[in-house]
XYZ file of C-alpha atoms in Angstrom:
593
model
C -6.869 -95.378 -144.419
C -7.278 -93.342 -147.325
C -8.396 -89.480 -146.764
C -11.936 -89.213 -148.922
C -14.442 -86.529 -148.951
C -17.431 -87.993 -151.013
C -17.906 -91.250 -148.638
C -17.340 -90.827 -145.009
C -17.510 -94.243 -143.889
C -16.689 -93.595 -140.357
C -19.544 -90.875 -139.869
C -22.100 -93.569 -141.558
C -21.082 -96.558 -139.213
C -21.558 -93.964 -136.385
C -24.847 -92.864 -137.612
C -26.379 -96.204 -137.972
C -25.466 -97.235 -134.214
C -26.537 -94.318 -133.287
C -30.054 -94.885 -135.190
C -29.830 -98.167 -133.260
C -29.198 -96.836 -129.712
C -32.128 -94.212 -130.605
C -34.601 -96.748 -131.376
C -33.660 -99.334 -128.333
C -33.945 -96.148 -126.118
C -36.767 -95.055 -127.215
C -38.558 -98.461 -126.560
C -36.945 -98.521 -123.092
C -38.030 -95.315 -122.944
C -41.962 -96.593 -123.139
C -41.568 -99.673 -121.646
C -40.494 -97.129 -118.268
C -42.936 -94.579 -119.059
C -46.058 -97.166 -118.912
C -44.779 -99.537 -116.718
C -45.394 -102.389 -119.341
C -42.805 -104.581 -120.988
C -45.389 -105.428 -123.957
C -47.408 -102.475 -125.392
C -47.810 -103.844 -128.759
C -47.836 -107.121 -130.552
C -44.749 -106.003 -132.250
C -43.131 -106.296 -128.961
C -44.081 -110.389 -128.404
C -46.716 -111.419 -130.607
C -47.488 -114.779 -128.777
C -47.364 -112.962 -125.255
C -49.008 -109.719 -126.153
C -52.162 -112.307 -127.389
C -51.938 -114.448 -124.181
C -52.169 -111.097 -122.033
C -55.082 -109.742 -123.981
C -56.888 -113.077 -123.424
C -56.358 -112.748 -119.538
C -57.199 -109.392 -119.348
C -60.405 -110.062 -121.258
C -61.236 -113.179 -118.116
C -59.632 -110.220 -115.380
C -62.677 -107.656 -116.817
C -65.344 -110.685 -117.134
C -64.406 -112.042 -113.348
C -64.752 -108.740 -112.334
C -68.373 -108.099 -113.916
C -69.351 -111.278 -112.835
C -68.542 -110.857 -109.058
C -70.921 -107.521 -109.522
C -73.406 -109.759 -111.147
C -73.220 -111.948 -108.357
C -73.989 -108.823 -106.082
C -76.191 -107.668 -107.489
C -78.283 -111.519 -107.120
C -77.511 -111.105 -103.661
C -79.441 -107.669 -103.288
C -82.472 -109.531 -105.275
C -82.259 -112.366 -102.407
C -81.856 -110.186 -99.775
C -85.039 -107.994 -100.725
C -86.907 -111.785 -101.310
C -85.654 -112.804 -98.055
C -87.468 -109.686 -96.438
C -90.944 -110.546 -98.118
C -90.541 -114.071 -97.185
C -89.735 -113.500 -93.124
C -92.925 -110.577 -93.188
C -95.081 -113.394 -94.260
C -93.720 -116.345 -91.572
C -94.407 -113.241 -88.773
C -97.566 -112.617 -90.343
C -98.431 -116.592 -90.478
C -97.265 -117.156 -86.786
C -99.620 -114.495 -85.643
C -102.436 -116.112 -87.431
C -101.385 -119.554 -85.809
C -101.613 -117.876 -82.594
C -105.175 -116.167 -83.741
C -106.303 -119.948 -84.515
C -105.273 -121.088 -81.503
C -107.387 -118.711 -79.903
C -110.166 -119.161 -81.885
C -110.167 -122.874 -80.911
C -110.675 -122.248 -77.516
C -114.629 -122.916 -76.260
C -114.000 -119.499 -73.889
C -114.859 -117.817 -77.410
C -118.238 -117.151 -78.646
C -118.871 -117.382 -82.123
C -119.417 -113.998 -82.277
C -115.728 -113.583 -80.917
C -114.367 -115.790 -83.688
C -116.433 -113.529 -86.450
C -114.394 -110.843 -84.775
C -110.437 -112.788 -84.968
C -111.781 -113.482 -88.965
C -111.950 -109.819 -89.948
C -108.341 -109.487 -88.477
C -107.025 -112.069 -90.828
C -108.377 -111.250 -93.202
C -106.930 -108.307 -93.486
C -103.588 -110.725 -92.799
C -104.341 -112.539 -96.230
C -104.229 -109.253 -98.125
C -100.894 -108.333 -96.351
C -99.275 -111.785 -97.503
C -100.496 -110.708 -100.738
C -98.655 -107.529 -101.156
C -95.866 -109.283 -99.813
C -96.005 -111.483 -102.456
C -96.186 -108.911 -105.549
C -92.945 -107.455 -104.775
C -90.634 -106.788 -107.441
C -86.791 -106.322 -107.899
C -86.046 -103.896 -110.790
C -89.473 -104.387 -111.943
C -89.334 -108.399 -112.048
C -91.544 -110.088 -109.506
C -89.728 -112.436 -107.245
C -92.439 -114.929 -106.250
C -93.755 -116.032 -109.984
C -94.113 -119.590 -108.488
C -92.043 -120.791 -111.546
C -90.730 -123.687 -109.746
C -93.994 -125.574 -109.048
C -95.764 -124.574 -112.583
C -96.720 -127.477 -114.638
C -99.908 -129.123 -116.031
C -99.319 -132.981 -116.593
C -101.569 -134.620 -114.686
C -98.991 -136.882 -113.312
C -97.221 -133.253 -112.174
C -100.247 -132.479 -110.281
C -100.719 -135.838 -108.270
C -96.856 -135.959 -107.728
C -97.587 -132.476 -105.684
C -100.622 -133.167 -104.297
C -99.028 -136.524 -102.500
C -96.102 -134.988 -101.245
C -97.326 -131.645 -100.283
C -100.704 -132.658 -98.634
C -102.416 -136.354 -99.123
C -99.394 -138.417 -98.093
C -98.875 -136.274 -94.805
C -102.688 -135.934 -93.676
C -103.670 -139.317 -94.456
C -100.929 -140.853 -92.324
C -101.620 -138.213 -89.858
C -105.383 -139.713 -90.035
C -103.562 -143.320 -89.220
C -101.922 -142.339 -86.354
C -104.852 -140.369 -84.686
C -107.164 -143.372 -85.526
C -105.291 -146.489 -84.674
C -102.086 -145.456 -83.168
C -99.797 -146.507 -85.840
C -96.847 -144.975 -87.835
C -94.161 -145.716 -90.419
C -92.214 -144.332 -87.387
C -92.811 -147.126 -85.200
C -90.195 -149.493 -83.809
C -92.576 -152.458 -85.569
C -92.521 -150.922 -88.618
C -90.432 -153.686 -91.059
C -90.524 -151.282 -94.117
C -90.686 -147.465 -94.262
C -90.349 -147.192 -98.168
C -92.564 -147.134 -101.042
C -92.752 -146.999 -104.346
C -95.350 -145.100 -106.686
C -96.079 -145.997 -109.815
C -99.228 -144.647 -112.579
C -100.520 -147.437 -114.347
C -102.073 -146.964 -117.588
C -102.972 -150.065 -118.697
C -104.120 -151.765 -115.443
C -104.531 -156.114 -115.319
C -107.943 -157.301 -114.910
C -107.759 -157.576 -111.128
C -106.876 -154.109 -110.917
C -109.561 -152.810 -113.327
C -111.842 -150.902 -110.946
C -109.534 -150.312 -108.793
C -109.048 -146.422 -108.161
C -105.235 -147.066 -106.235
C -104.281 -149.720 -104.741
C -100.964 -150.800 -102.274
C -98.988 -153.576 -103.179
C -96.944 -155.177 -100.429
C -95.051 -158.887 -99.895
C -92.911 -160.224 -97.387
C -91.956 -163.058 -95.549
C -94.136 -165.069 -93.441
C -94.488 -164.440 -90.101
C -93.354 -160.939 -90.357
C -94.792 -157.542 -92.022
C -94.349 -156.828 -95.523
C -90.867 -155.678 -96.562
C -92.022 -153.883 -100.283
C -94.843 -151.127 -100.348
C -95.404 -150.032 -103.482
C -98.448 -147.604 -104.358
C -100.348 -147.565 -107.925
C -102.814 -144.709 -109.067
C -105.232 -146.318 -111.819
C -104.678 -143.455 -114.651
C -107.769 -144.971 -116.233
C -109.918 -142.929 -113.565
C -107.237 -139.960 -112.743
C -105.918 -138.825 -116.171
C -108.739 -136.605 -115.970
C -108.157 -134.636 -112.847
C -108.838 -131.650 -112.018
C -105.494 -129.623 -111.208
C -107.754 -126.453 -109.671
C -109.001 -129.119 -106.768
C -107.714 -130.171 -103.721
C -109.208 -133.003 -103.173
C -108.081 -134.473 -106.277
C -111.447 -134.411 -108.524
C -111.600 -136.428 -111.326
C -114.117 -136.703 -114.023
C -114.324 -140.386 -114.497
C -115.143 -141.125 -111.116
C -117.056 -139.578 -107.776
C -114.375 -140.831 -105.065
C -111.640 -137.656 -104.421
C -108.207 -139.192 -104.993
C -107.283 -137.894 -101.133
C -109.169 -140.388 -99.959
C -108.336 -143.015 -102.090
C -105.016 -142.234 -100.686
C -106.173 -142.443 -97.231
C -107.833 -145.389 -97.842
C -104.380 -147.293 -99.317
C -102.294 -145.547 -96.944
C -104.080 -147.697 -94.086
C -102.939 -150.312 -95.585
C -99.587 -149.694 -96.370
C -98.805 -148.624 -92.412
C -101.404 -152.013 -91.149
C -98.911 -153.982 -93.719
C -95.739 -152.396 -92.629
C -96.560 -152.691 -88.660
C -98.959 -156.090 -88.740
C -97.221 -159.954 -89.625
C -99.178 -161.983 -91.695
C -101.683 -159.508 -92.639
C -102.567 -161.398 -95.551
C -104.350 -163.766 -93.022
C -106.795 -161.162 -91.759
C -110.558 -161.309 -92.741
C -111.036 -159.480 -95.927
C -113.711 -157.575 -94.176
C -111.774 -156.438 -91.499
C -108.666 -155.398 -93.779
C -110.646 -153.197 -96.264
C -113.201 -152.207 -93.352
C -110.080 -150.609 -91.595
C -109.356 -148.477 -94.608
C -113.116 -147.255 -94.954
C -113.034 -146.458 -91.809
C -110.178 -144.309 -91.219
C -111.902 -141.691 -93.955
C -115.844 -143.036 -93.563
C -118.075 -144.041 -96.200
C -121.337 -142.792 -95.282
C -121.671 -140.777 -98.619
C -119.086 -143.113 -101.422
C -121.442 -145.740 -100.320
C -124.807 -145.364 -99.684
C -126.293 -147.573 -101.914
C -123.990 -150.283 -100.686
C -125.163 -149.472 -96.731
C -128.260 -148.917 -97.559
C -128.589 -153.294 -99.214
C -126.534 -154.530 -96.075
C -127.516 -158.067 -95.515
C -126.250 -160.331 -92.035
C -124.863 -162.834 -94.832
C -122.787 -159.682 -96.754
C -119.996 -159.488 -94.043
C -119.359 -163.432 -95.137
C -118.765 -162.122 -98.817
C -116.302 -160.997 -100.667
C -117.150 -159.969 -103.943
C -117.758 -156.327 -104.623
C -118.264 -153.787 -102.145
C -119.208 -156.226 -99.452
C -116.658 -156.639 -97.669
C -115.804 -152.327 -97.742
C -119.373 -151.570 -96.651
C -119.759 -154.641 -94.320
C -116.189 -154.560 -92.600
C -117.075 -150.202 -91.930
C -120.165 -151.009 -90.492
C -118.816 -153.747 -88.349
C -115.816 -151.430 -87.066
C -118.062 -149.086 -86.278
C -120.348 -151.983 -84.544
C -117.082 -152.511 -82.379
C -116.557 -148.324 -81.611
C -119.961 -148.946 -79.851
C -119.371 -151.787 -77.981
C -116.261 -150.561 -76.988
C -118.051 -147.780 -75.322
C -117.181 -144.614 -77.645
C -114.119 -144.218 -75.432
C -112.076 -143.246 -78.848
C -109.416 -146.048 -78.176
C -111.519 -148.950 -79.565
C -109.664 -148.841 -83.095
C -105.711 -148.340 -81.125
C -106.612 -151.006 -78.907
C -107.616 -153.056 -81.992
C -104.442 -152.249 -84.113
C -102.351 -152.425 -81.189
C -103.290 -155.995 -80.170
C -103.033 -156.775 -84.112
C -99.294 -155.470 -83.828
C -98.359 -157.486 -80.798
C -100.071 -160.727 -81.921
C -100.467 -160.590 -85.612
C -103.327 -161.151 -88.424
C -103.319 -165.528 -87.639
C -106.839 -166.209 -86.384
C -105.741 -165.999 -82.889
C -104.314 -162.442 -83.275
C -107.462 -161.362 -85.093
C -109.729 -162.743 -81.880
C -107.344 -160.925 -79.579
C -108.056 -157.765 -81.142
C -111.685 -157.785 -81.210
C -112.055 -159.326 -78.110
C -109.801 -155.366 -77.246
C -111.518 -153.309 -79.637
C -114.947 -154.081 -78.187
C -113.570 -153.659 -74.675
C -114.151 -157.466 -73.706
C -117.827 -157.394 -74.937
C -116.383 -159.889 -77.373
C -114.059 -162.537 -76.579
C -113.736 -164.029 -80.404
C -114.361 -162.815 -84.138
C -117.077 -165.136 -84.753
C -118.657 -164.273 -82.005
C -118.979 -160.834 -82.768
C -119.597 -161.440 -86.549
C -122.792 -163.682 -84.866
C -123.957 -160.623 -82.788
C -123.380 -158.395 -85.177
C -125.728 -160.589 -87.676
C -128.213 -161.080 -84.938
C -128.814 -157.276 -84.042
C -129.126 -156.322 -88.078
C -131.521 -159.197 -88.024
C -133.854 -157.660 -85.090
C -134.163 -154.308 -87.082
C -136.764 -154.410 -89.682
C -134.887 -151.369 -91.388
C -131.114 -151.712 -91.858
C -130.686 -148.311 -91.707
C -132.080 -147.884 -88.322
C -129.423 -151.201 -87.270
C -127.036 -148.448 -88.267
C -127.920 -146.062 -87.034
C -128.436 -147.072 -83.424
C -125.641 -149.588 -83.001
C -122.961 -148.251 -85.458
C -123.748 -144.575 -85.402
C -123.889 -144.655 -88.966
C -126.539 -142.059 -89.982
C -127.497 -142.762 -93.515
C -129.034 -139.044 -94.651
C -131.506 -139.242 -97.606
C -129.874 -137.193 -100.394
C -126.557 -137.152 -98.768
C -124.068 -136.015 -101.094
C -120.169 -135.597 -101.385
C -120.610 -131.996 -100.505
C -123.281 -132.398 -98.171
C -122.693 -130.717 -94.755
C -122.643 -134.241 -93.182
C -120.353 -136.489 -91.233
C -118.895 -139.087 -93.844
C -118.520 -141.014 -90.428
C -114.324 -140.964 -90.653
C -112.428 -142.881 -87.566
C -111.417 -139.207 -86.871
C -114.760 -137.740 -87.047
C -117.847 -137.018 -84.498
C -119.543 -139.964 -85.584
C -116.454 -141.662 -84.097
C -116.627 -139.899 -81.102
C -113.128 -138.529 -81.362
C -113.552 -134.983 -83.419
C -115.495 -132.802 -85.295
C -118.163 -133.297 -87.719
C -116.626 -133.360 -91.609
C -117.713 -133.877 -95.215
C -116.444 -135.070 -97.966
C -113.863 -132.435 -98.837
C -113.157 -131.886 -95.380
C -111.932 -135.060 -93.886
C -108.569 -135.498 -95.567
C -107.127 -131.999 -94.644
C -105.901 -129.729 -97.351
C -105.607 -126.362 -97.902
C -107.617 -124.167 -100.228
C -105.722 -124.167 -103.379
C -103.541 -126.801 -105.453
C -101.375 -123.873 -106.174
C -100.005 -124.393 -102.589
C -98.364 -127.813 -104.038
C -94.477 -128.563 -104.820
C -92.524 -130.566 -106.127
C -90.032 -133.265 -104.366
C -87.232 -131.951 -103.850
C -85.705 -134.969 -105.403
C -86.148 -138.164 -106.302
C -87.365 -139.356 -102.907
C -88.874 -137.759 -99.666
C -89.606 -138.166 -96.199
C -93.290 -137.605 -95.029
C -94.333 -139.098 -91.570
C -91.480 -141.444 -91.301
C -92.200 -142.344 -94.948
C -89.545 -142.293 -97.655
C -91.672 -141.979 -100.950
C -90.019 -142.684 -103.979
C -91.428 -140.952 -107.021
C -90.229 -143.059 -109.787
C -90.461 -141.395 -113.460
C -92.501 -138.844 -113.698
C -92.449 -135.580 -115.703
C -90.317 -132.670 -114.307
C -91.197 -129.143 -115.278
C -89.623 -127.799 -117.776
C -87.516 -124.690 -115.993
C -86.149 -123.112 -119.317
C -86.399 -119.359 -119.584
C -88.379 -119.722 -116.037
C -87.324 -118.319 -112.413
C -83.676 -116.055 -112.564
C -80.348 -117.260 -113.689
C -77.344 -114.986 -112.466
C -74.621 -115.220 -114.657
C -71.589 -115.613 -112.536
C -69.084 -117.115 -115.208
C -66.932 -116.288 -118.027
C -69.147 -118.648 -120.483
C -72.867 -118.820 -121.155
C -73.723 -121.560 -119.291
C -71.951 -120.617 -116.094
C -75.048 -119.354 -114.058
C -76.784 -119.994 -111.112
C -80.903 -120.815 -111.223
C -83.074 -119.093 -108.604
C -86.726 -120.404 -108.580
C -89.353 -119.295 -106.179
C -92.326 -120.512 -105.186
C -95.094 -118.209 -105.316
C -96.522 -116.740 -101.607
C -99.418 -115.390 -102.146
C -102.648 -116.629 -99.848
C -103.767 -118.264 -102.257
C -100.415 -120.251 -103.187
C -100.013 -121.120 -99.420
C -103.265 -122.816 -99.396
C -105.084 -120.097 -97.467
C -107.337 -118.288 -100.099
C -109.581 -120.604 -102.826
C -109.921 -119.702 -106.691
C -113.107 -117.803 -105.632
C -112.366 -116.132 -102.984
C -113.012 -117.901 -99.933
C -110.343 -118.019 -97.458
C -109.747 -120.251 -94.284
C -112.310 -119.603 -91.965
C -111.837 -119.647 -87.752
C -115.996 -119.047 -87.561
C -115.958 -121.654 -85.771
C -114.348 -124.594 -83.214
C -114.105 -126.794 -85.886
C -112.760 -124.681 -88.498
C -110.250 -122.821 -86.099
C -108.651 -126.716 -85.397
C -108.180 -127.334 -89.054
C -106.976 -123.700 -90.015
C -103.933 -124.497 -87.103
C -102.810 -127.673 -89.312
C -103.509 -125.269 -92.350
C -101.122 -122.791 -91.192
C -98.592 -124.821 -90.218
C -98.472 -126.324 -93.272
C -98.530 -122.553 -95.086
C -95.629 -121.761 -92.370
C -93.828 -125.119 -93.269
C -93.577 -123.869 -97.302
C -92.713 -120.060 -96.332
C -89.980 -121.532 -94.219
C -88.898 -123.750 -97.377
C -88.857 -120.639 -99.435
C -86.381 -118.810 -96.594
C -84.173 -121.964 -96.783
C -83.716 -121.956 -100.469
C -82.983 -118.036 -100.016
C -80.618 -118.268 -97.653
C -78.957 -121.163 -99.134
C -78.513 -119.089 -102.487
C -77.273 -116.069 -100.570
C -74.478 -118.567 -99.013
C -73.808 -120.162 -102.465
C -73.477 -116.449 -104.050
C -70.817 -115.428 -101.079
C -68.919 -118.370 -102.185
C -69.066 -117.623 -105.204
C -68.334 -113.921 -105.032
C -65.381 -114.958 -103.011
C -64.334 -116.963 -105.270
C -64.699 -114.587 -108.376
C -62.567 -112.137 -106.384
C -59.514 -114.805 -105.583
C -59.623 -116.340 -109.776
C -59.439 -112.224 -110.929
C -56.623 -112.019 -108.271
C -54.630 -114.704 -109.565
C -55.155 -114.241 -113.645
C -54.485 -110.609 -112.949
C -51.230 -111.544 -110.894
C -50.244 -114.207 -114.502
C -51.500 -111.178 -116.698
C -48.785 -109.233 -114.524
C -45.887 -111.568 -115.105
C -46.363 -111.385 -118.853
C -47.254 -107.590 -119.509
C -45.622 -105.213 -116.987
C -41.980 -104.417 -116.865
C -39.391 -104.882 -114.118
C -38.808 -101.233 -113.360
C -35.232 -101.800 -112.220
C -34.026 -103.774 -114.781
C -35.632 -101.295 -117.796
C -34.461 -98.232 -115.724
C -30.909 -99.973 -116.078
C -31.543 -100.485 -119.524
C -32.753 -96.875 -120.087
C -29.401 -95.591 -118.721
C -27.488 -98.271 -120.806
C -29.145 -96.727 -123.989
C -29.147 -92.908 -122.809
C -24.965 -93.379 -122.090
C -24.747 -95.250 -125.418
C -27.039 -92.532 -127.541
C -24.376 -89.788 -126.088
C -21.255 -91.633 -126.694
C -23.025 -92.413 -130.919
C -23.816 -88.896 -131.106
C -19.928 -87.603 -129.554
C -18.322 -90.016 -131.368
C -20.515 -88.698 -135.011
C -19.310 -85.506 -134.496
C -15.562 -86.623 -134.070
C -16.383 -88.529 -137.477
C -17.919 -85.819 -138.716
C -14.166 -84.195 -138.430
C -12.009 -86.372 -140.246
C -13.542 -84.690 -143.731
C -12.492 -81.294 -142.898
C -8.610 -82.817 -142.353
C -8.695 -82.620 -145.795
C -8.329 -78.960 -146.213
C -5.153 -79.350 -145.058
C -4.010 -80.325 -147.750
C -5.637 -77.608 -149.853
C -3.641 -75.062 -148.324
């Protein structure tokens, strides 16, 4: 090798490894000093981007798991508002209960009122609570204006359950008995209805075989008469006609369950079929007029409202003869049950209702005809031998008995009006929707068909528990005020225990009010269960992406600690071995000398 001064080769090629082992240790050096393999792109590219991307799920997992406690604190404080008002509702069960009792004076029941109502202002402030300044019970869930929105609500919150409830007590007969052939039916609005159906304000449709009760129920509401209701009533108010759509419903109701229970109803007297259905809700006010013209030969007639006003006053006819022992109408419909709606059945079942006073139809259809006949007034025949008292000016609102199977006139309850004898509360805004696309009421599976659901955007609280937008949970309440639980009207009033009767209907009321508190607790707690899940479940996913995140990013301390030592020994023996380079230029002066 040739001695040179100008270009020390050796030195250079001992320089640039040493350059080499300098840079390698320096990037061992930060791999060990943050405990990360990758701390720039420049050290993998494609892995350095995959870690980011994890790390960016880790810190939205994370944030969503507080989001999803934070729901649960809203929830819990709801839960707290809703369980005051059930206490506060059970105490004013217990107050009815009391106030029912004959030991009370009315004076005494003035006395329970001004204690709740002082309760309905309580559930109030219960219900304005807030959660970070957002109220909780906004009743977003059960808004909505279509009027098909507001009958879907009305049947399966109150009509459906207190009209079959008015079946039962009547004539002893349920969807939940063991002769029932079909507990399902369908509803359907008709808009355009045939010319049978043209004055019709609902009807029931049913068929079967013969011999044996119907198999298909299906209920129609004429929207010809109800697309005009009014959604602030109870009662279902309509502008295009006088009747209240509860008690159409009552009135169909009777004869879905008579259909569902009786074989070969079809065969039944008109007069007794429809008659049945009057009389479970009375008729003493829808019609008056009708009464009022009752001829012996109208029971023999079908056309128009003879055979409604004829077959109610001949029920009631029967009640009387039967000795207003309050099981005429059972003993009727349980007889019709057992033996069916043939001829025979149908003579069976007077022969019960009127406690043997009759042995056939025809012969009571002849007395009845022959005791109208001996009253010069028809209104005094009814009034002495039906117990139908026809009022002069007797309105829907009157104060008077609308003579209902359940009613005094009946001799089984207490005296109620129009807007009293199919028991609601005192506000639509007490209404909900089906849960789904069927429900249970009384042994009844209703099945709502196609009607139009409320639109729920930007409505109730969606708690973002997810990574992407649309990963959130809805939370909907219904709203819990008195009013909303049926207990306070739009002006003012509230349910009243002034007196017997009022203190037996506010006990249904209540329930019912307890019933939809109870719902709201359910949903509440079944959100708070759903958000633990979820929590849990936001904790194990930012586990295991931070654990892959791990296995790309951080180093393996004992293999770069190894490495480290490799390049420390390495940058020593470079830098020892430059300065031995370094000497082979001054063996030149050597020479020199």
């Amino acid at each position: 090798m040739a001695m040179v001064i100008k270009n020390n080769m050796a030195a250079q090629l001992t320089l640039g490894e040493l350059n080499k082992n300098n840079n390698k240790l320096s990037k061992t050096l930060k791999k060990v000093s943050s405990g990360m393999k990758i701390n720039s792109a420049a050290d993998d590219a494609s892995g350095y981007a995959i870690s980011e991307r994890m790390r960016v799920q880790v810190r939205g997992l994370d944030q969503d798991n507080v989001n999803a406690q934070n729901a649960t604190s809203l929830l819990k404080t709801a839960d707290g508002a809703v369980s005051s008002s059930i206490d506060i509702l059970k105490t004013m069960k217990e107050k009815a209960i009391n106030a029912a009792n004959d030991t009370n004076t009315d004076s005494d029941r003035a006395t329970i009122q001004k204690e709740l109502d002082q309760s309905y202002d309580q559930l109030d402030d219960n219900a304005n609570l807030t959660f970070n300044s957002k109220r909780l019970f906004d009743g977003s869930v059960d808004s909505g204006h279509d009027v098909k929105q507001v009958i879907v609500k009305g049947l399966n919150s109150e009509w459906i359950e207190s009209s079959l409830e008015m079946t039962k007590e009547a004539y002893g007969i349920s969807f939940n008995d063991d002769s029932t052939n079909v507990n399902e039916m369908d509803l359907e609005f008709v808009e355009n209805p045939g010319a049978d159906q043209q004055n019709a304000l609902a009807w029931v449709s049913f068929s079967g075989n013969a011999g044996e009760p119907a198999n298909k129920l299906t209920l129609s509401v004429n929207m010809k008469f109800y697309d005009s209701i009014d959604e602030n009533d109870p009662n279902g108010k309509s502008k295009k006609t006088v009747a209240y759509l509860d008690r159409t419903i009552a009135h169909e109701l009777t004869h879905a369950v008579m259909a569902a229970n009786i074989k070969d109803m079809g065969k039944m007297p008109l007069f007794l079929v429809e008659g049945a259905a009057e009389y479970t809700h009375g008729i003493d006010d829808q019609r008056l007029t009708a009464l009022k013209g009752l001829q012996p030969s109208t029971i023999d007639s079908n056309n128009g409202e003879d055979p409604y006003a004829a077959g109610y006053a001949f029920l009631h006819y029967l009640n009387a003869k039967g000795g207003h022992d309050g099981m005429a109408m059972k003993r009727m419909m349980s007889t019709l049950v057992e033996q069916g709606g043939s001829a025979a059945g149908v003579d069976a079942a007077i022969a019960a209702a009127s406690a043997g006073a009759f042995s056939t139809k025809d012969e009571a259809v002849a007395a009845f005809k022959k005791d109208m006949q001996s009253y010069g007034n028809v209104e005094d025949f009814l009034k002495e031998k039906c117990d139908i008292e026809l009022v002069p000016g007797y309105t829907m609102k009157g104060a008077y008995d609308t003579g209902a199977a359940t009613g005094s006139k009946s001799w089984t309850g207490e005296m109620a009006n129009g807007e009293q004898v199919v028991l609601e509360g005192k506000s639509t805004r007490f209404w909900w929707y089906p849960a789904s696309d069927e429900s249970v009421i009384e042994g009844l599976t209703m099945k709502w068909g196609d009607f139009p659901r409320p639109d729920m955007t930007d409505k109730g609280f969606r708690f973002q528990v997810g990574t992407k937008a649309n990963q959130n949970i809805l939370a909907a309440f219904s709203d819990i005020h008195a009013e909303a639980l049926g207990l306070r009207g739009s002006d003012g009033s509230t349910v009243s225990v002034r007196t017997r009767a009022d203190a037996k209907r506010a006990m249904t009321i209540f329930d019912r009010s307890i019933r939809k508190c109870l719902d709201q607790a359910t949903t509440i707690g079944a959100l708070s269960s759903r958000l633990d899940y979820t929590s849990r479940n936001l904790v194990t996913a930012s586990e295991n992406v931070q654990s892959a995140e791990s296995t790309i990013r951080d180093a393996n301390m004992a293999k770069e600690m190894t490495e480290y030592t490799k390049y420390n020994v390495l940058q020593q023996a470079s830098q020892s071995m430059l300065a031995q380079a370094n000497q082979t230029s001054s063996g030149v002066l050597s020479l020199l000398q």
